[in-house]
CSV table of C-alpha atoms in Angstrom, one decimal:
chain,number,residue,atom,x,y,z
D,29,UNK,CA,31.4,-6.1,2.6
D,30,UNK,CA,28.1,-5.7,5.5
D,31,UNK,CA,27.3,-2.0,5.7
D,32,UNK,CA,27.3,-1.5,9.9
D,33,UNK,CA,25.7,2.1,10.0
D,34,UNK,CA,23.8,2.8,12.9
D,35,UNK,CA,19.7,1.9,12.6
D,36,UNK,CA,18.0,5.3,12.6
D,37,UNK,CA,16.2,6.0,15.8
D,38,UNK,CA,12.5,4.5,15.3
D,39,UNK,CA,11.6,7.3,18.8
D,40,UNK,CA,13.0,10.0,16.8
D,41,UNK,CA,11.2,9.2,13.4
D,42,UNK,CA,7.6,8.6,15.0
D,43,UNK,CA,8.1,12.1,17.2
D,44,UNK,CA,9.6,13.6,13.8
D,45,UNK,CA,6.0,12.4,12.2
D,46,UNK,CA,3.8,13.9,14.2
D,47,UNK,CA,5.5,17.5,14.4
D,48,UNK,CA,5.2,17.3,10.8
D,49,UNK,CA,1.3,16.7,11.1
D,50,UNK,CA,1.4,13.0,9.9
D,51,UNK,CA,-2.5,12.4,11.5
D,52,UNK,CA,-2.2,8.2,11.1
D,53,UNK,CA,-1.6,6.1,13.4
D,54,UNK,CA,1.9,5.8,14.7
D,55,UNK,CA,2.4,2.1,16.3
D,56,UNK,CA,4.9,-0.2,17.8
D,57,UNK,CA,2.3,-2.5,20.0
D,58,UNK,CA,3.8,-6.1,19.8
D,59,UNK,CA,0.4,-7.7,18.9
D,60,UNK,CA,0.2,-5.8,15.8
D,61,UNK,CA,3.6,-6.5,15.0
D,62,UNK,CA,3.7,-9.8,15.2
D,63,UNK,CA,0.9,-9.8,13.0
D,64,UNK,CA,2.3,-7.6,10.1
D,65,UNK,CA,5.8,-10.1,10.5
D,66,UNK,CA,3.5,-12.5,8.4
D,67,UNK,CA,2.1,-12.4,4.7
D,68,UNK,CA,0.9,-15.4,2.6
D,69,UNK,CA,4.2,-16.8,2.1
D,70,UNK,CA,6.5,-18.5,4.4
D,71,UNK,CA,8.5,-16.4,5.9
D,72,UNK,CA,8.5,-14.1,9.0
D,73,UNK,CA,10.3,-10.8,9.5
D,74,UNK,CA,8.8,-8.5,12.4
D,75,UNK,CA,8.9,-4.9,11.6
D,76,UNK,CA,10.1,-2.0,13.9
D,77,UNK,CA,7.1,0.5,13.8
D,78,UNK,CA,3.8,0.4,11.6
D,79,UNK,CA,2.7,3.5,10.2
D,80,UNK,CA,-1.2,3.8,9.0
D,81,UNK,CA,-1.8,7.3,6.9
D,82,UNK,CA,-4.9,8.9,6.4
D,83,UNK,CA,-4.8,10.0,3.3
D,84,UNK,CA,-2.4,10.3,0.4
D,85,UNK,CA,-1.5,14.0,2.0
D,86,UNK,CA,-0.1,11.8,5.0
D,87,UNK,CA,1.8,9.7,2.5
D,88,UNK,CA,3.5,13.1,1.4
D,89,UNK,CA,4.6,14.0,5.2
D,90,UNK,CA,5.8,10.6,6.0
D,91,UNK,CA,8.0,10.4,2.7
D,92,UNK,CA,9.3,14.2,3.5
D,93,UNK,CA,10.2,13.0,7.1
D,94,UNK,CA,11.9,9.7,6.0
D,95,UNK,CA,14.5,12.3,3.7
D,96,UNK,CA,15.2,13.9,6.5
D,97,UNK,CA,19.1,13.0,6.8
D,98,UNK,CA,18.9,11.6,10.1
D,99,UNK,CA,16.1,9.0,9.0
D,100,UNK,CA,18.5,7.8,5.7
D,101,UNK,CA,18.8,4.3,5.9
D,102,UNK,CA,15.6,3.5,7.2
D,103,UNK,CA,13.7,0.6,5.6
D,104,UNK,CA,9.9,1.9,4.2
D,105,UNK,CA,7.9,-1.6,3.1
D,106,UNK,CA,4.2,-0.1,2.1
D,107,UNK,CA,1.6,-3.2,3.1
D,108,UNK,CA,-1.7,-3.9,1.6
D,109,UNK,CA,-3.8,-7.0,2.4
D,110,UNK,CA,-0.3,-9.3,3.0
D,111,UNK,CA,-1.4,-11.6,0.2
D,112,UNK,CA,1.7,-11.9,-1.3
D,113,UNK,CA,3.5,-15.2,-1.5
D,114,UNK,CA,7.2,-14.3,-1.8
D,115,UNK,CA,7.4,-11.6,1.4
D,116,UNK,CA,6.8,-8.7,-0.3
D,117,UNK,CA,5.0,-6.7,2.3
D,118,UNK,CA,7.5,-8.1,4.9
D,119,UNK,CA,10.5,-6.2,6.1
D,120,UNK,CA,12.7,-4.8,9.5
D,121,UNK,CA,11.8,-0.7,9.9
D,122,UNK,CA,8.6,0.6,9.3
D,123,UNK,CA,5.7,-1.0,7.6
D,124,UNK,CA,2.8,1.6,5.8
D,125,UNK,CA,-0.4,-0.3,6.5
D,126,UNK,CA,-2.2,1.4,3.5
D,127,UNK,CA,-5.5,-1.1,3.8
D,128,UNK,CA,-6.4,0.9,7.2
D,129,UNK,CA,-7.3,3.8,5.9
D,130,UNK,CA,-6.6,4.5,2.2
D,131,UNK,CA,-9.2,2.1,1.1
D,132,UNK,CA,-11.8,3.9,-1.0
D,133,UNK,CA,-13.4,4.2,-4.2
D,134,UNK,CA,-12.9,8.0,-4.9
D,135,UNK,CA,-14.6,8.1,-8.1
D,136,UNK,CA,-16.8,5.8,-10.6
D,137,UNK,CA,-17.0,7.1,-14.2
D,138,UNK,CA,-19.2,4.4,-15.8
D,139,UNK,CA,-19.6,6.5,-18.9
D,140,UNK,CA,-16.3,6.1,-19.6
D,141,UNK,CA,-15.1,2.8,-17.9
D,142,UNK,CA,-12.8,4.0,-15.1
D,143,UNK,CA,-12.6,4.4,-11.0
D,144,UNK,CA,-10.1,6.0,-9.2
D,145,UNK,CA,-10.0,4.0,-5.6
D,146,UNK,CA,-7.2,4.4,-3.0
D,147,UNK,CA,-4.1,1.8,-2.8
D,148,UNK,CA,-5.9,-0.3,0.6
D,149,UNK,CA,-9.1,-1.0,-1.3
D,150,UNK,CA,-9.5,-4.6,-1.7
D,151,UNK,CA,-10.3,-6.1,-4.6
D,152,UNK,CA,-13.7,-7.6,-4.3
D,153,UNK,CA,-14.9,-4.2,-2.4
D,154,UNK,CA,-14.4,-2.6,-5.7
D,155,UNK,CA,-15.5,-5.1,-7.5
D,156,UNK,CA,-19.0,-4.7,-5.2
D,157,UNK,CA,-18.9,-1.5,-5.5
D,158,UNK,CA,-18.6,-1.2,-9.2
D,159,UNK,CA,-20.7,-3.8,-10.3
D,160,UNK,CA,-23.8,-2.1,-10.6
D,161,UNK,CA,-22.4,0.2,-13.3
D,162,UNK,CA,-21.7,-3.5,-15.5
D,163,UNK,CA,-17.8,-2.8,-14.9
D,164,UNK,CA,-15.3,-5.0,-12.9
D,165,UNK,CA,-11.4,-4.7,-12.4
D,166,UNK,CA,-9.8,-7.5,-13.6
D,167,UNK,CA,-8.0,-9.8,-13.3
D,168,UNK,CA,-9.7,-12.5,-10.8
D,169,UNK,CA,-7.4,-13.0,-8.4
D,170,UNK,CA,-7.6,-16.0,-5.8
D,171,UNK,CA,-6.9,-13.8,-3.1
D,172,UNK,CA,-9.6,-11.2,-3.8
D,173,UNK,CA,-11.3,-11.0,-0.5
D,174,UNK,CA,-8.1,-9.6,0.9
D,175,UNK,CA,-5.6,-8.5,-1.7
D,176,UNK,CA,-5.3,-4.8,-2.6
D,177,UNK,CA,-5.2,-3.1,-5.3
D,178,UNK,CA,-1.9,-1.6,-4.3
D,179,UNK,CA,-0.5,-4.3,-3.7
D,180,UNK,CA,-2.4,-5.8,-7.3
D,181,UNK,CA,-0.2,-2.5,-8.9
D,182,UNK,CA,3.2,-3.5,-7.0
D,183,UNK,CA,3.7,-7.0,-8.3
D,184,UNK,CA,1.5,-6.6,-11.5
D,185,UNK,CA,-1.1,-9.3,-10.1
D,186,UNK,CA,-2.5,-11.2,-13.0
D,187,UNK,CA,-5.1,-14.3,-12.7
D,188,UNK,CA,-8.2,-16.1,-13.4
D,189,UNK,CA,-9.2,-14.1,-16.6
D,190,UNK,CA,-6.1,-12.5,-17.2
D,191,UNK,CA,-5.6,-13.8,-20.7
D,192,UNK,CA,-9.0,-12.7,-21.7
D,193,UNK,CA,-9.3,-9.3,-19.6
D,194,UNK,CA,-4.9,-8.5,-18.9
D,195,UNK,CA,-2.8,-8.0,-16.0
D,196,UNK,CA,-3.2,-5.5,-13.5
D,197,UNK,CA,-0.7,-3.0,-15.8
D,198,UNK,CA,-2.9,-3.7,-18.7
D,199,UNK,CA,-6.3,-2.5,-16.4
D,200,UNK,CA,-4.0,0.9,-15.1
D,201,UNK,CA,-4.4,3.9,-16.9
D,202,UNK,CA,-2.8,6.3,-14.2
D,203,UNK,CA,-1.2,6.8,-10.9
D,204,UNK,CA,-0.6,8.9,-8.5
D,205,UNK,CA,2.8,9.1,-6.8
D,206,UNK,CA,3.4,10.5,-3.3
D,207,UNK,CA,7.0,11.9,-3.2
D,208,UNK,CA,8.5,14.4,-0.8
D,209,UNK,CA,7.9,17.4,-2.3
D,210,UNK,CA,4.2,16.3,-3.2
D,211,UNK,CA,2.0,14.2,-5.5
D,212,UNK,CA,2.6,13.5,-9.2
D,213,UNK,CA,0.4,12.0,-11.3
D,214,UNK,CA,1.9,9.6,-14.0
D,215,UNK,CA,0.0,8.3,-16.7
D,216,UNK,CA,0.8,4.5,-17.7
């Protein structure tokens, strides 16, 4: 049986985000919605709203607002580079654009061999930034100029060299997860 529950009011959701202190962009521009309706697959699904959080605090704010009773049932879909081949970053509802602002290398510890990055950092950008240290993040995907680390984590990406260096999950030491209550450190 199909659920015919009313869809949450997106204008009210956008207003609630702003009132809660969300500092990123909240957009319904038709050109941006059209661009976000496709990825590297054959699928096309137009989102209703695109939000681009500035940082992890914005993600926590977004999650807290989304759990309010008026917004239960609102689809939230994270998006990085949109390089998935199975439509993973496509959905109605809200697309969370993590590439726009959350794309930085936060810390590199070359002595210990680890880097702390935001989920919207593109693989080639990361490897360019750490190359001088002698390190690189494996595996090498065919879409490395566009795919993001967050997207690689969510799909456990593999590619050229993965038999030697492992897939994405083999190269993750820990994750920081945004929840309505705050950030949670999760060690793999």
